[in-house]
mmCIF file with all atom_site columns, C-alpha atoms in Angstrom:
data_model
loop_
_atom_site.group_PDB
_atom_site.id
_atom_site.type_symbol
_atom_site.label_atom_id
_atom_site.label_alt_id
_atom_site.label_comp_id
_atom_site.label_asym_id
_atom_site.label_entity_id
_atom_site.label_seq_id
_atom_site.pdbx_PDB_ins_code
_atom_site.Cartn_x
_atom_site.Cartn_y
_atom_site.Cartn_z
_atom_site.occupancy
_atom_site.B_iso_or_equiv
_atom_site.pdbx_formal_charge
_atom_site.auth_seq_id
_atom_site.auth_comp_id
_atom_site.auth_asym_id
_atom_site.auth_atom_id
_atom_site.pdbx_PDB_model_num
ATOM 1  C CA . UNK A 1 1  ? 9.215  17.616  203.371 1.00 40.00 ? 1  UNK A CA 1
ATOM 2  C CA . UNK A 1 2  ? 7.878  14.683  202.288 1.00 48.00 ? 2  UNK A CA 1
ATOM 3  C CA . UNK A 1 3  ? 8.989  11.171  202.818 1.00 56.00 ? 3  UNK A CA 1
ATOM 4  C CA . UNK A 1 4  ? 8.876  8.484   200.416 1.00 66.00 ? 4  UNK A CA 1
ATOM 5  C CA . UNK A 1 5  ? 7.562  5.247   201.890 1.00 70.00 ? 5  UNK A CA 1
ATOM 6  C CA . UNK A 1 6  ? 10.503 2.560   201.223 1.00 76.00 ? 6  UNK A CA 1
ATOM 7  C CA . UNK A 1 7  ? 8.831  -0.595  201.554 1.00 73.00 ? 7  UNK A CA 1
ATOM 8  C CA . UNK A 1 8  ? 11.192 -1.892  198.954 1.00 80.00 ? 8  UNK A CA 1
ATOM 9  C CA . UNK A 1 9  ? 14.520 -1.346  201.063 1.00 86.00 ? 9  UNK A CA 1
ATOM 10 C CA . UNK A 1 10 ? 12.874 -2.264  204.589 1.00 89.00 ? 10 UNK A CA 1
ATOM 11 C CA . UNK A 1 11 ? 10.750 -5.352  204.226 1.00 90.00 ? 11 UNK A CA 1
ATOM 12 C CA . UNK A 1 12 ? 13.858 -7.540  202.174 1.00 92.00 ? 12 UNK A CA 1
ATOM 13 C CA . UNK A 1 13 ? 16.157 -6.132  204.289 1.00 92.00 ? 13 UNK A CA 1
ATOM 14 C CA . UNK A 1 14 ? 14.334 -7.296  207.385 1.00 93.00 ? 14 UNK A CA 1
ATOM 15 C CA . UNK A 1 15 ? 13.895 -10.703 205.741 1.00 93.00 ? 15 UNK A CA 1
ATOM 16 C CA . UNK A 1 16 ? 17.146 -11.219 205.355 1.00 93.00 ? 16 UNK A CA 1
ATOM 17 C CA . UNK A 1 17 ? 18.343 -10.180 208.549 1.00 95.00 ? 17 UNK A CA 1
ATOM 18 C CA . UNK A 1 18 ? 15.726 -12.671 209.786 1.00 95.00 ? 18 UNK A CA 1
ATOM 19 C CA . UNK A 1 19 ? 17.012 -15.511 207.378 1.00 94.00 ? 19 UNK A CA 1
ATOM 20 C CA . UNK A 1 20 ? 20.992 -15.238 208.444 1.00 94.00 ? 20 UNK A CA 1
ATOM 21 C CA . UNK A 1 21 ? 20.002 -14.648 211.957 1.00 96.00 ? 21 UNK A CA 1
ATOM 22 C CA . UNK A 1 22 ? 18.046 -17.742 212.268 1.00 94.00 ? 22 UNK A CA 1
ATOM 23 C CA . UNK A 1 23 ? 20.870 -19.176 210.013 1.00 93.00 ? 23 UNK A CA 1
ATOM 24 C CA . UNK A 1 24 ? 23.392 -18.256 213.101 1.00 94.00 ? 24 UNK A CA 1
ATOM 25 C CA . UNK A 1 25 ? 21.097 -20.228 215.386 1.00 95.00 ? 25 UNK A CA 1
ATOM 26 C CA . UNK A 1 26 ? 20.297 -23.210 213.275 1.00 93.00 ? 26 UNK A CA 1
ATOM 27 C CA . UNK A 1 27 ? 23.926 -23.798 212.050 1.00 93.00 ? 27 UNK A CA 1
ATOM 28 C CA . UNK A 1 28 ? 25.193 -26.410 215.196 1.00 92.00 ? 28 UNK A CA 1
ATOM 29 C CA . UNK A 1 29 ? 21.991 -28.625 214.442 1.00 92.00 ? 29 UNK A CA 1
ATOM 30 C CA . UNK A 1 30 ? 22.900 -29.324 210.707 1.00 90.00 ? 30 UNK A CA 1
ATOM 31 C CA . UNK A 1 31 ? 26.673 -29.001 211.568 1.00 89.00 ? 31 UNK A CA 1
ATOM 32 C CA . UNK A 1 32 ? 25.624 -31.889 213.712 1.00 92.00 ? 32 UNK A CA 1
ATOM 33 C CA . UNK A 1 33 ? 22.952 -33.673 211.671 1.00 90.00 ? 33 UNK A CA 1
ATOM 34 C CA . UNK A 1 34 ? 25.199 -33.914 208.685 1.00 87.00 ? 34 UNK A CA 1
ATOM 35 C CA . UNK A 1 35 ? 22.635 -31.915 206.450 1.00 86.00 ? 35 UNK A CA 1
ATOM 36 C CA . UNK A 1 36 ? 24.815 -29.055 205.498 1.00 91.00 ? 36 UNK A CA 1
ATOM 37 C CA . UNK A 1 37 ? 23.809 -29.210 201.862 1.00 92.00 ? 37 UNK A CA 1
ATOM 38 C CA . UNK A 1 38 ? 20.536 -28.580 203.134 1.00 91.00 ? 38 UNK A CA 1
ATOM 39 C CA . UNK A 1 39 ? 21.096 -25.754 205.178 1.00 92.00 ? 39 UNK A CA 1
ATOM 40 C CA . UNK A 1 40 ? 22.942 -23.799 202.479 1.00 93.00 ? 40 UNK A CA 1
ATOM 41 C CA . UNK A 1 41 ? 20.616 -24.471 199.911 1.00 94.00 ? 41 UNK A CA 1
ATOM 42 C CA . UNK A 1 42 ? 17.831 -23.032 202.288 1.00 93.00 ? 42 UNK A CA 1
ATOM 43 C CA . UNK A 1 43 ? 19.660 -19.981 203.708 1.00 94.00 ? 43 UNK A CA 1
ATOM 44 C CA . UNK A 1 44 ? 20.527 -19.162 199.494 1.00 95.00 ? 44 UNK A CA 1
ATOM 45 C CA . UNK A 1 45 ? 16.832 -19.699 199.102 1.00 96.00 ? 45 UNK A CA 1
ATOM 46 C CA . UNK A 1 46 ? 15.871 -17.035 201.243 1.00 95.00 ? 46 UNK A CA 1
ATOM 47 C CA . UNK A 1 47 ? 18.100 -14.678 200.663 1.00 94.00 ? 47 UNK A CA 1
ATOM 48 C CA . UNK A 1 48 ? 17.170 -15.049 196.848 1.00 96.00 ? 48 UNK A CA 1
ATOM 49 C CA . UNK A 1 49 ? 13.367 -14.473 197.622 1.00 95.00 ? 49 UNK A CA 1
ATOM 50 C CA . UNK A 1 50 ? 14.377 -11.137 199.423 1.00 93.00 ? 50 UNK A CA 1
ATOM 51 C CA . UNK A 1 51 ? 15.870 -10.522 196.563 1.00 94.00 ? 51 UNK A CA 1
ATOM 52 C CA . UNK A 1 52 ? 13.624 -10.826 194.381 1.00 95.00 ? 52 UNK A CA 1
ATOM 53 C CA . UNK A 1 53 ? 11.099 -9.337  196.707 1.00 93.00 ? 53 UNK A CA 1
ATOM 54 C CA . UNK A 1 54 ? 13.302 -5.982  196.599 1.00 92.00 ? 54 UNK A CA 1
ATOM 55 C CA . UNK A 1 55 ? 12.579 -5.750  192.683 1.00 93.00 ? 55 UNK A CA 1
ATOM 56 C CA . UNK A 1 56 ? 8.978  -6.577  192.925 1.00 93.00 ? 56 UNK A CA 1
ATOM 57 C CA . UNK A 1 57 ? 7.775  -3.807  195.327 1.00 90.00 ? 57 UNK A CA 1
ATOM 58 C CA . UNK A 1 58 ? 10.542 -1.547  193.584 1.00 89.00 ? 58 UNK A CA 1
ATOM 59 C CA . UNK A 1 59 ? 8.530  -1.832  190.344 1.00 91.00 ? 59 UNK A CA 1
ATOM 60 C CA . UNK A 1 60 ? 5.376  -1.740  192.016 1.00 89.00 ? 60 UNK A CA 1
ATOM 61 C CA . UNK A 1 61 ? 6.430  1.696   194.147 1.00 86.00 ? 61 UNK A CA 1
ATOM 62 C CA . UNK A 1 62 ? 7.660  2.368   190.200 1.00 87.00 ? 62 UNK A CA 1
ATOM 63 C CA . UNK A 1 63 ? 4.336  2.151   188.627 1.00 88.00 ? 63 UNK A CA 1
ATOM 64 C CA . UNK A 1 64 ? 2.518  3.780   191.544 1.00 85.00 ? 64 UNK A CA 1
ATOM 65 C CA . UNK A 1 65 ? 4.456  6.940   190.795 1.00 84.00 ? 65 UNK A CA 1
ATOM 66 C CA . UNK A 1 66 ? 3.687  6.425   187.381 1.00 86.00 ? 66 UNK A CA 1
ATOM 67 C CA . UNK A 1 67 ? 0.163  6.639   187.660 1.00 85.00 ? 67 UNK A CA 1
ATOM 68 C CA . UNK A 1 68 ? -0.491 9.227   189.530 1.00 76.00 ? 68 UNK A CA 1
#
């Protein structure tokens, strides 16, 4: 049985685990700092580009298939 290799499910998910993990740790020192704005607007950010980066190796994996 073949499996399929699901780069596009694994890598975004792992960045995003990474981005509201080091979100959990960073949140005291802008809590602190006053820069909350700042924080949100990077944690959305990152999320976003996993996002994104979900689609992108989705159509990529796509047109691999495709070609074959």
């Amino acid at each position: 049985m073949l499996i399929k290799n699901r780069k596009h499910i694994f890598l975004p998910l792992t960045l995003a685990v990474y981005a509201v993990v080091m979100a959990v740790i960073g949140y005291p020192n802008y809590k602190q700092s006053g820069n909350l704005n700042e924080f949100w607007i990077i944690i959305g950010i990152c999320l976003a580009l996993a996002i994104l980066l979900h689609f992108v190796l989705k159509r990529r994996e796509k047109n691999r298939e495709k070609f074959k």
